[in-house]
């Protein structure tokens, strides 16, 4: 086996989320869409090579900040959301970036990727209640933006009962903060 420098990106991605993150930073810094296409192919083909929250967020921000609105960009956004590692639950910053993408590209265009994100059973198993509260908060924010609201909120409530870790809350302060934030923002 010989080393081929033209496959350096693919080799970095085989290192898991850390390698993918390094490539994502390069893509955002250079706005290299050819490199992004190569990265997406690796993400789709290799289970180990997925996005972490930050990588997913910066790529989505790059695409939503672009003035071009094309089917190709929508496809990339869907692939990026779908490429989030199942070991990573979206944080508030990523959820907000997904909402920005919904504002720009439309919910109908991104529905399948969002449903895949919420439907991944591995991402839900044994999680703390704060994870499900964050999902509920996202669902409520999303429901404000779209006409025919999907069942994301109901799904998050059902998932909490089915998959949540019922014995412990790792960060009760985060739970209280999430609940208070949900009450404040949704009473407006």
Short mmCIF file of C-alpha atoms in Angstrom, two decimals:
data_model
loop_
_atom_site.label_atom_id
_atom_site.label_comp_id
_atom_site.label_asym_id
_atom_site.label_seq_id
_atom_site.Cartn_x
_atom_site.Cartn_y
_atom_site.Cartn_z
CA UNK A 1 0.00 0.00 0.00
CA UNK A 2 1.37 3.40 -0.93
CA UNK A 3 0.43 6.84 0.34
CA UNK A 4 -1.47 9.06 -2.09
CA UNK A 5 -1.63 12.73 -0.95
CA UNK A 6 -4.77 13.31 -3.03
CA UNK A 7 -6.65 11.17 -0.49
CA UNK A 8 -5.35 13.04 2.57
CA UNK A 9 -8.84 14.35 3.38
CA UNK A 10 -10.35 10.89 3.32
CA UNK A 11 -7.54 9.54 5.53
CA UNK A 12 -8.07 12.31 8.09
CA UNK A 13 -11.78 11.49 8.23
CA UNK A 14 -11.03 7.88 9.09
CA UNK A 15 -9.76 9.22 12.41
CA UNK A 16 -13.35 9.82 13.52
CA UNK A 17 -15.00 13.05 14.59
CA UNK A 18 -11.65 14.71 15.37
CA UNK A 19 -10.34 14.17 11.85
CA UNK A 20 -13.66 15.27 10.36
CA UNK A 21 -13.57 18.42 12.51
CA UNK A 22 -10.15 19.33 11.14
CA UNK A 23 -11.42 18.99 7.57
CA UNK A 24 -14.56 21.01 8.39
CA UNK A 25 -12.48 23.89 9.73
CA UNK A 26 -10.48 23.91 6.48
CA UNK A 27 -13.69 23.89 4.43
CA UNK A 28 -15.16 26.84 6.31
CA UNK A 29 -11.88 28.80 6.24
CA UNK A 30 -11.46 28.30 2.48
CA UNK A 31 -15.13 27.98 1.40
CA UNK A 32 -14.02 24.92 -0.55
CA UNK A 33 -17.22 23.27 -1.80
CA UNK A 34 -15.32 20.61 -3.73
CA UNK A 35 -13.70 19.52 -0.49
CA UNK A 36 -17.12 19.61 1.18
CA UNK A 37 -18.48 17.25 -1.48
CA UNK A 38 -15.58 14.86 -0.84
CA UNK A 39 -16.19 15.05 2.90
CA UNK A 40 -19.90 14.31 2.49
CA UNK A 41 -19.08 11.17 0.50
CA UNK A 42 -16.89 9.90 3.34
CA UNK A 43 -19.52 10.79 5.95
CA UNK A 44 -22.16 8.85 4.05
CA UNK A 45 -19.91 5.83 3.50
CA UNK A 46 -18.18 5.40 6.87
CA UNK A 47 -20.02 4.93 10.17
CA UNK A 48 -16.98 6.06 12.17
CA UNK A 49 -16.54 9.29 10.20
CA UNK A 50 -19.34 11.62 11.31
CA UNK A 51 -19.76 15.24 12.40
CA UNK A 52 -19.54 16.40 15.98
CA UNK A 53 -21.81 19.28 17.08
CA UNK A 54 -19.35 22.06 16.27
CA UNK A 55 -18.42 20.72 12.83
CA UNK A 56 -22.07 20.30 11.92
CA UNK A 57 -22.81 23.81 13.20
CA UNK A 58 -20.04 25.63 11.32
CA UNK A 59 -20.85 23.90 8.03
CA UNK A 60 -24.56 24.71 8.40
CA UNK A 61 -23.70 28.32 9.22
CA UNK A 62 -21.51 28.54 6.12
CA UNK A 63 -24.35 27.26 3.94
CA UNK A 64 -27.09 29.39 5.52
CA UNK A 65 -24.98 32.55 5.30
CA UNK A 66 -24.47 32.02 1.58
CA UNK A 67 -26.59 34.26 -0.61
CA UNK A 68 -27.21 31.46 -3.07
CA UNK A 69 -30.37 29.47 -2.58
CA UNK A 70 -30.16 26.33 -4.64
CA UNK A 71 -31.28 22.74 -4.57
CA UNK A 72 -27.63 21.74 -4.25
CA UNK A 73 -27.26 23.76 -1.03
CA UNK A 74 -30.45 22.24 0.38
CA UNK A 75 -29.11 18.77 -0.36
CA UNK A 76 -25.84 19.60 1.40
CA UNK A 77 -27.71 20.94 4.44
CA UNK A 78 -29.74 17.74 4.64
CA UNK A 79 -26.62 15.60 4.36
CA UNK A 80 -24.84 17.61 7.06
CA UNK A 81 -27.74 17.33 9.51
CA UNK A 82 -28.02 13.61 8.74
CA UNK A 83 -24.26 13.21 9.21
CA UNK A 84 -24.23 14.17 12.90
CA UNK A 85 -22.71 11.35 14.89
CA UNK A 86 -25.25 9.35 16.88
CA UNK A 87 -22.97 9.73 19.89
CA UNK A 88 -23.58 13.50 19.77
CA UNK A 89 -26.89 15.07 20.81
CA UNK A 90 -27.32 18.57 19.34
CA UNK A 91 -26.57 21.39 21.76
CA UNK A 92 -28.45 24.69 21.86
CA UNK A 93 -26.09 26.36 19.37
CA UNK A 94 -26.58 23.57 16.83
CA UNK A 95 -30.35 23.56 17.33
CA UNK A 96 -30.36 27.34 16.72
CA UNK A 97 -28.30 26.86 13.56
CA UNK A 98 -30.75 24.20 12.33
CA UNK A 99 -33.57 26.70 12.96
CA UNK A 100 -31.67 29.28 10.88
CA UNK A 101 -31.43 26.69 8.10
CA UNK A 102 -35.19 26.07 8.36
CA UNK A 103 -35.76 29.83 8.08
CA UNK A 104 -33.61 30.01 4.96
CA UNK A 105 -34.45 26.78 3.12
CA UNK A 106 -37.87 25.87 4.53
CA UNK A 107 -39.02 23.10 6.81
CA UNK A 108 -40.43 20.95 4.03
CA UNK A 109 -37.01 20.84 2.42
CA UNK A 110 -35.31 19.79 5.68
CA UNK A 111 -38.07 17.68 7.26
CA UNK A 112 -36.54 14.30 6.46
CA UNK A 113 -33.13 15.16 7.94
CA UNK A 114 -34.70 16.60 11.10
CA UNK A 115 -36.89 13.53 11.49
CA UNK A 116 -33.81 11.32 11.08
CA UNK A 117 -32.01 13.35 13.73
CA UNK A 118 -34.89 12.92 16.18
CA UNK A 119 -35.54 9.30 15.22
CA UNK A 120 -32.04 7.89 15.80
CA UNK A 121 -32.59 5.37 18.63
CA UNK A 122 -28.88 5.26 19.54
CA UNK A 123 -28.92 8.99 20.23
CA UNK A 124 -31.83 8.62 22.67
CA UNK A 125 -30.90 5.61 24.79
CA UNK A 126 -30.24 6.26 28.47
CA UNK A 127 -30.05 10.02 28.07
CA UNK A 128 -30.63 12.51 30.81
CA UNK A 129 -33.95 14.37 30.99
CA UNK A 130 -32.18 17.61 29.97
CA UNK A 131 -31.56 16.12 26.50
CA UNK A 132 -35.27 15.57 25.98
CA UNK A 133 -36.09 19.03 27.35
CA UNK A 134 -33.69 20.52 24.80
CA UNK A 135 -35.47 18.54 22.09
CA UNK A 136 -38.82 19.86 23.34
CA UNK A 137 -37.50 23.42 23.34
CA UNK A 138 -36.28 22.99 19.76
CA UNK A 139 -39.66 21.55 18.75
CA UNK A 140 -41.52 24.49 20.29
CA UNK A 141 -39.25 26.99 18.51
CA UNK A 142 -39.70 25.11 15.25
CA UNK A 143 -43.47 24.99 15.67
CA UNK A 144 -43.51 28.82 15.81
CA UNK A 145 -41.89 28.93 12.35
CA UNK A 146 -44.05 26.50 10.39
CA UNK A 147 -47.72 26.14 9.57
CA UNK A 148 -48.38 22.41 9.81
CA UNK A 149 -46.35 21.54 12.86
CA UNK A 150 -45.03 17.99 12.87
CA UNK A 151 -45.06 15.82 15.94
CA UNK A 152 -41.52 16.62 17.12
CA UNK A 153 -42.76 17.83 20.50
CA UNK A 154 -44.94 14.78 21.06
CA UNK A 155 -42.12 12.53 19.89
CA UNK A 156 -39.69 14.10 22.38
CA UNK A 157 -42.16 13.59 25.22
CA UNK A 158 -42.72 9.94 24.23
CA UNK A 159 -38.98 9.40 23.82
CA UNK A 160 -38.34 10.72 27.33
CA UNK A 161 -40.72 8.11 28.73
CA UNK A 162 -39.26 5.29 26.61
CA UNK A 163 -35.57 6.03 26.48
CA UNK A 164 -34.68 8.54 29.17
CA UNK A 165 -32.60 7.66 32.19
CA UNK A 166 -35.30 7.74 34.84
CA UNK A 167 -32.95 7.38 37.80
CA UNK A 168 -30.75 10.44 37.50
CA UNK A 169 -30.43 13.96 36.24
CA UNK A 170 -26.81 14.83 35.55
CA UNK A 171 -27.33 18.60 35.65
CA UNK A 172 -30.42 19.81 37.48
CA UNK A 173 -29.36 23.42 36.87
CA UNK A 174 -29.50 22.81 33.12
CA UNK A 175 -32.95 21.26 33.47
CA UNK A 176 -34.27 24.25 35.43
CA UNK A 177 -32.63 26.68 32.99
CA UNK A 178 -34.16 24.85 30.03
CA UNK A 179 -37.63 24.81 31.59
CA UNK A 180 -37.46 28.51 32.53
CA UNK A 181 -36.19 29.41 29.06
CA UNK A 182 -38.96 27.42 27.43
CA UNK A 183 -41.58 29.14 29.57
CA UNK A 184 -40.16 32.61 28.91
CA UNK A 185 -39.71 32.24 25.16
CA UNK A 186 -42.98 30.48 24.49
CA UNK A 187 -45.13 32.87 26.54
CA UNK A 188 -44.18 35.73 24.20
#
